[in-house]
mmCIF file of the C-alpha atoms, coordinates in Angstrom:
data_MODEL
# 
_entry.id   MODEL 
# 
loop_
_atom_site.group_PDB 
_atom_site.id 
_atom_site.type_symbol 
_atom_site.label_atom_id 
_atom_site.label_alt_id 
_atom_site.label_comp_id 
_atom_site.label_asym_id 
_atom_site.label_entity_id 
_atom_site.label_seq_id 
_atom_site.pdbx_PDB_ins_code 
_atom_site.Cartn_x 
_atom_site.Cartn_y 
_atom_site.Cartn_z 
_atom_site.occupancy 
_atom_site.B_iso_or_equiv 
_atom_site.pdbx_formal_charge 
_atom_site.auth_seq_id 
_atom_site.auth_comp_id 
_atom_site.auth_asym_id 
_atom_site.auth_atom_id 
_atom_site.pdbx_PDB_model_num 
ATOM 1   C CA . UNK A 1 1   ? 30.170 -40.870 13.822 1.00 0.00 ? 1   UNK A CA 1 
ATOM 2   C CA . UNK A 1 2   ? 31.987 -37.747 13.190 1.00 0.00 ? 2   UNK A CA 1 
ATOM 3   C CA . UNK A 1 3   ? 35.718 -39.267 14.213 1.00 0.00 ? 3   UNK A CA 1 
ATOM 4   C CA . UNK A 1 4   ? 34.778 -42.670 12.361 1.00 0.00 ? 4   UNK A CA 1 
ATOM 5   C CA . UNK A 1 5   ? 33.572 -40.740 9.231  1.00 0.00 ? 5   UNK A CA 1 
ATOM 6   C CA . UNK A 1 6   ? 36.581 -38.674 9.250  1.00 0.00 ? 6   UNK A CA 1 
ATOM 7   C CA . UNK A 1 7   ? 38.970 -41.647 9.367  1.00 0.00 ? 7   UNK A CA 1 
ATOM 8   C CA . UNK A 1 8   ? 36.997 -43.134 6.285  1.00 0.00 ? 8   UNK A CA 1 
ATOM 9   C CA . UNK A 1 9   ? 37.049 -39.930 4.733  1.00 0.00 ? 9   UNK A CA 1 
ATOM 10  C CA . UNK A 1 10  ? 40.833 -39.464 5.087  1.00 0.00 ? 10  UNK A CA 1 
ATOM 11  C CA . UNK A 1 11  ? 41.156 -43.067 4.621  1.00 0.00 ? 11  UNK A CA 1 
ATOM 12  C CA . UNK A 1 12  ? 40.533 -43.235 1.373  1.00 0.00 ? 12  UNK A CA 1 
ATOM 13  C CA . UNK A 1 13  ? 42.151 -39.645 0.169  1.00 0.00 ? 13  UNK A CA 1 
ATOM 14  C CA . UNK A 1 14  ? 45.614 -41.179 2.166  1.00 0.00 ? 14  UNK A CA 1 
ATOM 15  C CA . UNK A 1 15  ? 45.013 -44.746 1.408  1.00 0.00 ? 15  UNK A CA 1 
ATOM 16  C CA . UNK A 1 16  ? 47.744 -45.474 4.487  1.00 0.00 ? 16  UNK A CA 1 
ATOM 17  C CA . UNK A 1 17  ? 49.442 -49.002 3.866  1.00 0.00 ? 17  UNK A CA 1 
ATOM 18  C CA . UNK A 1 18  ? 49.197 -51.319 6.749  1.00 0.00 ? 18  UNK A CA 1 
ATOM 19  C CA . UNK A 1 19  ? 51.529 -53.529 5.970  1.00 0.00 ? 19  UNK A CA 1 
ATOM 20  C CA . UNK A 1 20  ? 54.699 -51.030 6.026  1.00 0.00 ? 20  UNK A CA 1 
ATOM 21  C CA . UNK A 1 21  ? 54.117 -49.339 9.081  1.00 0.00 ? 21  UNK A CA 1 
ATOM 22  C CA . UNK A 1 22  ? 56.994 -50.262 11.682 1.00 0.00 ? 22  UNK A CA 1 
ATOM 23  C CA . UNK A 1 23  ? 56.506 -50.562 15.847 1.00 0.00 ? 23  UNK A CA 1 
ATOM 24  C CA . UNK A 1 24  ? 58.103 -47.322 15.940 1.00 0.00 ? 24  UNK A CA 1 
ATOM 25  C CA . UNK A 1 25  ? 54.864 -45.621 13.905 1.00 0.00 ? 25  UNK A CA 1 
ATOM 26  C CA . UNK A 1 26  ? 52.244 -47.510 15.412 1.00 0.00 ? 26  UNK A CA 1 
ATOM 27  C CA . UNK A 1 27  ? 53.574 -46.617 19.047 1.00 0.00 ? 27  UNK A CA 1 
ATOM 28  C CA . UNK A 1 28  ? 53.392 -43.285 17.855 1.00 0.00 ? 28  UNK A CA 1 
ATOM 29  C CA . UNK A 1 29  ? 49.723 -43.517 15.847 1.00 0.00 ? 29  UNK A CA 1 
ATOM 30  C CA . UNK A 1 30  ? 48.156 -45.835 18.302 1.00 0.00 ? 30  UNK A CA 1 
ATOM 31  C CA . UNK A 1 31  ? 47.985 -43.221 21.863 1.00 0.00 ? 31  UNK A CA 1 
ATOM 32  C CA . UNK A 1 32  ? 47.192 -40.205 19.119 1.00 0.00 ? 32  UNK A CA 1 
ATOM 33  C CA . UNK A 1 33  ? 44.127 -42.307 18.013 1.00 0.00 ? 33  UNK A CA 1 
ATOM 34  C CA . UNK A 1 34  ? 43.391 -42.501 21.470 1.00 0.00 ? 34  UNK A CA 1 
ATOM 35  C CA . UNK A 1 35  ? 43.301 -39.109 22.153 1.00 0.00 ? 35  UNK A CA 1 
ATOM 36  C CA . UNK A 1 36  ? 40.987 -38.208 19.671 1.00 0.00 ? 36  UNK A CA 1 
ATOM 37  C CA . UNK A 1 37  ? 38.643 -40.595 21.045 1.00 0.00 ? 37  UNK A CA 1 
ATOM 38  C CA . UNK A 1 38  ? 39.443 -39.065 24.443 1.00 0.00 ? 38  UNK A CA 1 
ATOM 39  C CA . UNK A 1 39  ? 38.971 -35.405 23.279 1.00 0.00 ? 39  UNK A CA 1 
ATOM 40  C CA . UNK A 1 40  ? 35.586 -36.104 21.144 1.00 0.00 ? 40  UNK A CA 1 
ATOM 41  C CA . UNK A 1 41  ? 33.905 -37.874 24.051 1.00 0.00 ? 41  UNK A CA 1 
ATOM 42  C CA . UNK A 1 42  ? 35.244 -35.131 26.895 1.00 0.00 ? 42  UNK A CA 1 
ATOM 43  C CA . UNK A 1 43  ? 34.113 -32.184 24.541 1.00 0.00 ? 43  UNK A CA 1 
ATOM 44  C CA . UNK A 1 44  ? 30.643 -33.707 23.579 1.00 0.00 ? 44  UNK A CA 1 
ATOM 45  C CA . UNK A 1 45  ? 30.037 -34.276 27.375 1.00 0.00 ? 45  UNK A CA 1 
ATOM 46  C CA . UNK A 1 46  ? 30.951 -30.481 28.078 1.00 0.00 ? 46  UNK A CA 1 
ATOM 47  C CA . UNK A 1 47  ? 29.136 -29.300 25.088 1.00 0.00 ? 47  UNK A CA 1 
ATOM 48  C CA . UNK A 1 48  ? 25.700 -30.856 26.431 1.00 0.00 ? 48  UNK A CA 1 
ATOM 49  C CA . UNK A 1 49  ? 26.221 -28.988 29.513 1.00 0.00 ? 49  UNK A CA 1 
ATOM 50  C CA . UNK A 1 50  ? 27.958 -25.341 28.669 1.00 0.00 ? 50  UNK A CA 1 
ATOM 51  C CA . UNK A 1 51  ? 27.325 -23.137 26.277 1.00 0.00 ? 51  UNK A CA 1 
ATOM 52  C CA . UNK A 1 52  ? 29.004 -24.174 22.878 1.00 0.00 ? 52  UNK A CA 1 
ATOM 53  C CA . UNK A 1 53  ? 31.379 -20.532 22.940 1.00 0.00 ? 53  UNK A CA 1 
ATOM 54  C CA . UNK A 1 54  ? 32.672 -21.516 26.416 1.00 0.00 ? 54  UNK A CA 1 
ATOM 55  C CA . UNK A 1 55  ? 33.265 -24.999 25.729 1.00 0.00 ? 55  UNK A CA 1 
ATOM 56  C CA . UNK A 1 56  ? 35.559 -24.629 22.918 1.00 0.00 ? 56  UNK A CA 1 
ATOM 57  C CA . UNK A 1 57  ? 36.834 -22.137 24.885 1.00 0.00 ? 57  UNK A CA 1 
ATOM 58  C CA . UNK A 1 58  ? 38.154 -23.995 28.131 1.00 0.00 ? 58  UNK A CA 1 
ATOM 59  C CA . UNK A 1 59  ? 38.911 -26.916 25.004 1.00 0.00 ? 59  UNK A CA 1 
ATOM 60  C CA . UNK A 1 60  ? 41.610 -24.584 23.544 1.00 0.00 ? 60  UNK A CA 1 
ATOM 61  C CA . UNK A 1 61  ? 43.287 -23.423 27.015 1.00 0.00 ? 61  UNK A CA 1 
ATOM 62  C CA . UNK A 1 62  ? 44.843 -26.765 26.792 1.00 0.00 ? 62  UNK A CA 1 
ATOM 63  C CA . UNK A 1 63  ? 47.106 -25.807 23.694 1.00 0.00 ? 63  UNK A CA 1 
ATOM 64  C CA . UNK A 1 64  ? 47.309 -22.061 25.266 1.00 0.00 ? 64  UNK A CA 1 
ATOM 65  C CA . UNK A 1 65  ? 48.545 -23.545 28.686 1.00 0.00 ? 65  UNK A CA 1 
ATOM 66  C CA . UNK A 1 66  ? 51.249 -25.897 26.855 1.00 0.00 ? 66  UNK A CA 1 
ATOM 67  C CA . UNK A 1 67  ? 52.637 -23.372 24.224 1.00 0.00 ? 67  UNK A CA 1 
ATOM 68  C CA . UNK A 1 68  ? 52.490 -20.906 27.210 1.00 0.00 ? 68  UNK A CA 1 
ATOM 69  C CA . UNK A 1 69  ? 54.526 -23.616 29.568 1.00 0.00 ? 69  UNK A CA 1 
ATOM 70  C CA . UNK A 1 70  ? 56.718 -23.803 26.675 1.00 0.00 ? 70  UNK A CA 1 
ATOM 71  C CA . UNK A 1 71  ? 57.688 -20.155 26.061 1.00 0.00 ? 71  UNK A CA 1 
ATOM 72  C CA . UNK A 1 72  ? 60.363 -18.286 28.597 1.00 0.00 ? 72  UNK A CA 1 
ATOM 73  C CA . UNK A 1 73  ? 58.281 -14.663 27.867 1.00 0.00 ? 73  UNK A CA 1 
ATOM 74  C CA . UNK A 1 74  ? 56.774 -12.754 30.748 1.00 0.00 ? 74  UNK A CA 1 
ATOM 75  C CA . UNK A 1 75  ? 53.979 -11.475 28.578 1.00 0.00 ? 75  UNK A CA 1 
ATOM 76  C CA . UNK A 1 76  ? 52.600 -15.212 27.364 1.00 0.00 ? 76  UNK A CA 1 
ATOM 77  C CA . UNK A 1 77  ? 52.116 -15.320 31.102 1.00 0.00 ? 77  UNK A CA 1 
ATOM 78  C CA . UNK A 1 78  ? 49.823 -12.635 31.114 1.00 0.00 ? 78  UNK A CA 1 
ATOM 79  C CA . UNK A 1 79  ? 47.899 -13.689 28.321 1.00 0.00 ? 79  UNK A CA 1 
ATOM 80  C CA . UNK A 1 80  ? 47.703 -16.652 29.873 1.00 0.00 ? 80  UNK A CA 1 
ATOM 81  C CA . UNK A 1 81  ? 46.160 -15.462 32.804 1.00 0.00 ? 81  UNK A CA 1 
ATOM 82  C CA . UNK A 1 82  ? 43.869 -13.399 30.769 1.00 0.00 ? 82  UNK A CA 1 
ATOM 83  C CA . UNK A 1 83  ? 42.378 -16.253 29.225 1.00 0.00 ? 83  UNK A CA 1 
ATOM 84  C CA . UNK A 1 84  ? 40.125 -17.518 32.093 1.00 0.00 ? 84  UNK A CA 1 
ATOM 85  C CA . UNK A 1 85  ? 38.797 -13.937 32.544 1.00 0.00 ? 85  UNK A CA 1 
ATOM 86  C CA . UNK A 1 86  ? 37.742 -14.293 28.845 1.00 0.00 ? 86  UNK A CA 1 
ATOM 87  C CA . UNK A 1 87  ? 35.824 -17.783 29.843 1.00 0.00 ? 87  UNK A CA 1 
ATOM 88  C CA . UNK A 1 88  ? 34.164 -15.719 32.335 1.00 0.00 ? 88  UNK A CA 1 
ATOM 89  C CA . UNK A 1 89  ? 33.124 -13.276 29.459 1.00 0.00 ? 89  UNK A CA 1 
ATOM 90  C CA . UNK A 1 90  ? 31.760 -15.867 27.430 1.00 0.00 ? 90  UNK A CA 1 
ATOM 91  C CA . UNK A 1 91  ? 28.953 -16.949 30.255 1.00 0.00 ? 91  UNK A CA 1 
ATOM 92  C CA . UNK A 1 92  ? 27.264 -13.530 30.203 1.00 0.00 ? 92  UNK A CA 1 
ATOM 93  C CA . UNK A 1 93  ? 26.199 -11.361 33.894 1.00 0.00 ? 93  UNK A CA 1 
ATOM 94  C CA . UNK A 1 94  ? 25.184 -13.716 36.773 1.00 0.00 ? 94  UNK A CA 1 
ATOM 95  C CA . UNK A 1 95  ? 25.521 -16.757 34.666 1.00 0.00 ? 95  UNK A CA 1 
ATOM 96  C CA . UNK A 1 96  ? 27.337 -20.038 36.164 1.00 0.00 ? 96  UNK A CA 1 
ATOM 97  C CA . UNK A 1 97  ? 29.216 -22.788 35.131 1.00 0.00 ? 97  UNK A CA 1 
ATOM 98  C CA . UNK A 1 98  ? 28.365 -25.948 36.140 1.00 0.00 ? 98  UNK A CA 1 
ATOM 99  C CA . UNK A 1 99  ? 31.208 -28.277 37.274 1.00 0.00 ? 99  UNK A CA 1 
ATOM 100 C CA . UNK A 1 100 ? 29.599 -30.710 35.157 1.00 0.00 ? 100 UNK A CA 1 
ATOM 101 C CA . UNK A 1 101 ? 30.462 -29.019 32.011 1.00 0.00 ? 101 UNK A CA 1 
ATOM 102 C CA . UNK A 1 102 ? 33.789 -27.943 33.098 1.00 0.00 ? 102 UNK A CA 1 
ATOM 103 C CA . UNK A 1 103 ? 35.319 -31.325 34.137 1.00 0.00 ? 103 UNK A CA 1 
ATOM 104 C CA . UNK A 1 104 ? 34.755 -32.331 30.605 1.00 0.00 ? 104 UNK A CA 1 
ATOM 105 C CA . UNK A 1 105 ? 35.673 -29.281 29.593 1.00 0.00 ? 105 UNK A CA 1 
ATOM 106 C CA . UNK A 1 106 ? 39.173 -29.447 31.562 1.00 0.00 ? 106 UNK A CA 1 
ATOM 107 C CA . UNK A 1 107 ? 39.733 -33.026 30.707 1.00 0.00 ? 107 UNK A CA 1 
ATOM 108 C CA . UNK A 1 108 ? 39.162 -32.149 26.456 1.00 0.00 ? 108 UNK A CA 1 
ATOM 109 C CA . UNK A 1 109 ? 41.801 -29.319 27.219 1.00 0.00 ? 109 UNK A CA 1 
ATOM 110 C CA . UNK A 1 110 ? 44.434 -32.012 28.485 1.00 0.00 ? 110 UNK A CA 1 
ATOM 111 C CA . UNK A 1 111 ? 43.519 -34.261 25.748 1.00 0.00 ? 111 UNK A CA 1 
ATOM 112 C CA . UNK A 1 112 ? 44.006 -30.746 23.515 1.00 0.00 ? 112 UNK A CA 1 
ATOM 113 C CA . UNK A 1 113 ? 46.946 -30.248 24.702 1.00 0.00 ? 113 UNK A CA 1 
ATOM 114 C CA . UNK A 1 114 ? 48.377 -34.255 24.652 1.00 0.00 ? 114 UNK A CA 1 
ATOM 115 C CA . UNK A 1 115 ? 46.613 -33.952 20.862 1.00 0.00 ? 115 UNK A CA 1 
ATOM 116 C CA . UNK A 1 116 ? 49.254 -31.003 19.850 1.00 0.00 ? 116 UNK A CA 1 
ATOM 117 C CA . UNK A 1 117 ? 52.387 -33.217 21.636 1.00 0.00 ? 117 UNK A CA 1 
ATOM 118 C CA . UNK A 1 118 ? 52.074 -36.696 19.954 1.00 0.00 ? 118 UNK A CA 1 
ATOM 119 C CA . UNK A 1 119 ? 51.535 -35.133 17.124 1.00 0.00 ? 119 UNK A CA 1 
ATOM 120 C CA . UNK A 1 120 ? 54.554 -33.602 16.382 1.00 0.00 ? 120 UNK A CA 1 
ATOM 121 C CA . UNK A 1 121 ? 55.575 -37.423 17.463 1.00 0.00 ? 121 UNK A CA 1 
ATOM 122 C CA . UNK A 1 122 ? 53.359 -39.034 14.868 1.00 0.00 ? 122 UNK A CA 1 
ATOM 123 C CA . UNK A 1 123 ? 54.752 -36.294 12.650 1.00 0.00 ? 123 UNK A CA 1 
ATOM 124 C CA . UNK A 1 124 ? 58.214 -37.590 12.748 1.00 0.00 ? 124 UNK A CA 1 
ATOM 125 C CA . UNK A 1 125 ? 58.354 -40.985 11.585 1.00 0.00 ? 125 UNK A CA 1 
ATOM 126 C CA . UNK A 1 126 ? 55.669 -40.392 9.306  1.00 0.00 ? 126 UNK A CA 1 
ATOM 127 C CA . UNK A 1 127 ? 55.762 -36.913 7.455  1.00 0.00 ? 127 UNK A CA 1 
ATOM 128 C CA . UNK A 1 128 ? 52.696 -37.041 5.377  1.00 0.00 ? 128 UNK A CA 1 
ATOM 129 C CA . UNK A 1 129 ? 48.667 -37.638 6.119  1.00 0.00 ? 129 UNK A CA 1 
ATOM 130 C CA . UNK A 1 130 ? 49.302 -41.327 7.021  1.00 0.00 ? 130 UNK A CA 1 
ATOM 131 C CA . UNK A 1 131 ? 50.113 -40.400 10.081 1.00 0.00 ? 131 UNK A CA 1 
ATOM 132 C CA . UNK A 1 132 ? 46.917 -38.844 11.060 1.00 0.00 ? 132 UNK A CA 1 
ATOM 133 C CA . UNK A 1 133 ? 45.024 -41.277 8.658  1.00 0.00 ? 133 UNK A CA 1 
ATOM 134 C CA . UNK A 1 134 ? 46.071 -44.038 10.555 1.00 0.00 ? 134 UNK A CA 1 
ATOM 135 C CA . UNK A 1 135 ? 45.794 -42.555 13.884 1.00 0.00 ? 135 UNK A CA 1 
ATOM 136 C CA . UNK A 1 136 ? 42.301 -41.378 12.895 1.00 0.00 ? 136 UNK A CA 1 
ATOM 137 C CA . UNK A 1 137 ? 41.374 -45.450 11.766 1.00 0.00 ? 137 UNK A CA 1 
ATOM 138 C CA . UNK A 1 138 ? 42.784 -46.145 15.022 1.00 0.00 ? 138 UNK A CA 1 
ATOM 139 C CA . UNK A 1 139 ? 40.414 -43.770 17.064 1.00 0.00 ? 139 UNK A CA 1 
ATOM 140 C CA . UNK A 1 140 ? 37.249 -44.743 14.675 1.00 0.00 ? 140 UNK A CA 1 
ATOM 141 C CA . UNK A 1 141 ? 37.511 -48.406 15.260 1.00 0.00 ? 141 UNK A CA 1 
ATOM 142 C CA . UNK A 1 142 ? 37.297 -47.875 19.156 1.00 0.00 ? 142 UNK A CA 1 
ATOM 143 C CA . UNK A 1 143 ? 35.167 -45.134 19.265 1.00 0.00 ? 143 UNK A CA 1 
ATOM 144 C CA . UNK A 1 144 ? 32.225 -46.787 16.573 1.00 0.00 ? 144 UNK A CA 1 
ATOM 145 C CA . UNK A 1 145 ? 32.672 -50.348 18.708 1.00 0.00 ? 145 UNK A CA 1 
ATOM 146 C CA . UNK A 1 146 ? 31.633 -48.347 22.045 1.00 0.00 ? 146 UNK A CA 1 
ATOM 147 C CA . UNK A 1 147 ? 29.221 -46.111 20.154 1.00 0.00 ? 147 UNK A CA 1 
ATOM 148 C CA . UNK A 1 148 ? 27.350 -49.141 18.034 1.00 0.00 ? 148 UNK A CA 1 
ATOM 149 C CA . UNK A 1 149 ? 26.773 -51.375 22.372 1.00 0.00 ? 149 UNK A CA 1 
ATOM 150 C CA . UNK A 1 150 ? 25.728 -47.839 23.629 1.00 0.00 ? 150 UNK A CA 1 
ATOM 151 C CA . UNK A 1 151 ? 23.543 -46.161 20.656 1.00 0.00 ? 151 UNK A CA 1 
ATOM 152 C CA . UNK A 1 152 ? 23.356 -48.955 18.197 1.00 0.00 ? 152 UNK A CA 1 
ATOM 153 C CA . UNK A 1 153 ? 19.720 -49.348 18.373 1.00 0.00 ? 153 UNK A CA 1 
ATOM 154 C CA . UNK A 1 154 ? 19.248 -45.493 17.938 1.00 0.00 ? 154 UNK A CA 1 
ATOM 155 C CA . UNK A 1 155 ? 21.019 -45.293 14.739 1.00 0.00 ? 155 UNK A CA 1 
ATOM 156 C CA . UNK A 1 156 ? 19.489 -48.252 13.707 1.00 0.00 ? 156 UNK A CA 1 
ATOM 157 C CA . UNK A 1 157 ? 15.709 -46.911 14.598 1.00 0.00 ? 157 UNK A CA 1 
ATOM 158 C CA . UNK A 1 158 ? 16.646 -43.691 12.512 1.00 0.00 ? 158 UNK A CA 1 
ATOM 159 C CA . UNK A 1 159 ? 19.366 -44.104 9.583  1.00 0.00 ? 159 UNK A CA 1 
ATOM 160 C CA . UNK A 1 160 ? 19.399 -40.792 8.602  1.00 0.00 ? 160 UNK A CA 1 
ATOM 161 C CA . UNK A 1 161 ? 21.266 -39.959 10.956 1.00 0.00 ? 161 UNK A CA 1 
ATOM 162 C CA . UNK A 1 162 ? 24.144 -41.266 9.271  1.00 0.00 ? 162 UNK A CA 1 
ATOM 163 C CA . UNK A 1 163 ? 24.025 -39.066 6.934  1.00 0.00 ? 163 UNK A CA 1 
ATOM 164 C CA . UNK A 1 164 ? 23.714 -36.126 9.090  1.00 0.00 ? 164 UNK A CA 1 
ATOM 165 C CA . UNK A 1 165 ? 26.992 -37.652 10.724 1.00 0.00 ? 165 UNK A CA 1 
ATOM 166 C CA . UNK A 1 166 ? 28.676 -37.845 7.558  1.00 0.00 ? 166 UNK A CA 1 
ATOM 167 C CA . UNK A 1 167 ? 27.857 -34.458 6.604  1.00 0.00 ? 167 UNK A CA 1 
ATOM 168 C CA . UNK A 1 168 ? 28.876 -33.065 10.372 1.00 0.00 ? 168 UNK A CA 1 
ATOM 169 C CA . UNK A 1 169 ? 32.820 -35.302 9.700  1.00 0.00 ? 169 UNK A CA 1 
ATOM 170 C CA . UNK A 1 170 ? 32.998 -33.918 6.483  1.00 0.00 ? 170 UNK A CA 1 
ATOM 171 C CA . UNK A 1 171 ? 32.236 -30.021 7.361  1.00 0.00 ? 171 UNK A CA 1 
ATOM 172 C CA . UNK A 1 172 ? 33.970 -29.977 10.888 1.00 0.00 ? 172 UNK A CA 1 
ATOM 173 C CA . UNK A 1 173 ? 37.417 -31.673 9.436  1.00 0.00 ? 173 UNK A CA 1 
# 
């Protein structure tokens, strides 16, 4: 709900033109939209199984690594490798963290990471919001197909939730 709310949300601020958007934009919209579907649905699946701190945490080492790959500086190195001793941090004194949070974890930090690549490449043929509006749309429609076969019936059982979802897109945007 949140990525499909945003993209309505944005939508209609943008209000994107589908009709003059060339191959060259959609090849660059299209695999953005896909990696916000990626990202949302690796970071909810690490946030139901680490703490919130520490997922957001391992989330943003995916930007860190890149920019870090990217620089020629011996001390972004050893931030770098500082980082994962602050993920440690974050768990507290004998705590754990359970492979099953961090492989969703990991895979939201890739999808971080790809998120901060195409779009600088969504950012060049198309300079303003429609970029993003359109590869938000793009994301929405796949992610709210998958999401109305596997919790249709939920949201349908309790409507209210929309509006809790719409609230959650509007305030996390």
């Amino acid at each position: 709900m949140r990525l499909s709310f945003s993209a309505a949300t944005l939508w209609l601020l943008v209000r994107p033109s589908l009709r003059r958007g060339t191959a060259v934009q959609w090849r660059a919209v299209i695999p953005l939209g896909l990696v916000f579907v990626a990202t949302n649905t690796a970071y909810l699946r690490a946030i139901s199984r680490l703490p919130i701190g520490v997922a957001a945490t391992v989330e943003l080492l995916g930007p860190l690594t890149s920019s870090i790959a990217l620089s020629h500086r011996p001390e972004h190195l050893a931030v770098a490798l500082l980082a994962p001793a602050g993920v440690l941090l974050l768990t507290g004194p004998g705590a754990s963290l359970p492979a099953g949070g961090l492989m969703p974890g990991g895979a939201a930090a890739l999808c971080r990471a790809g998120y901060v690549a195409l779009s600088r490449r969504v950012g060049r043929p198309l300079p303003d919001r429609t970029g993003l509006a359109l590869a938000l749309a793009c994301g929405g429609c796949v992610l709210t197909a998958v999401s109305a076969v596997t919790d249709g019936v939920a949201v349908a059982t309790r409507p209210a939730v929309l509006l809790a979802g719409l609230l959650v897109a509007l305030l996390s945007r």
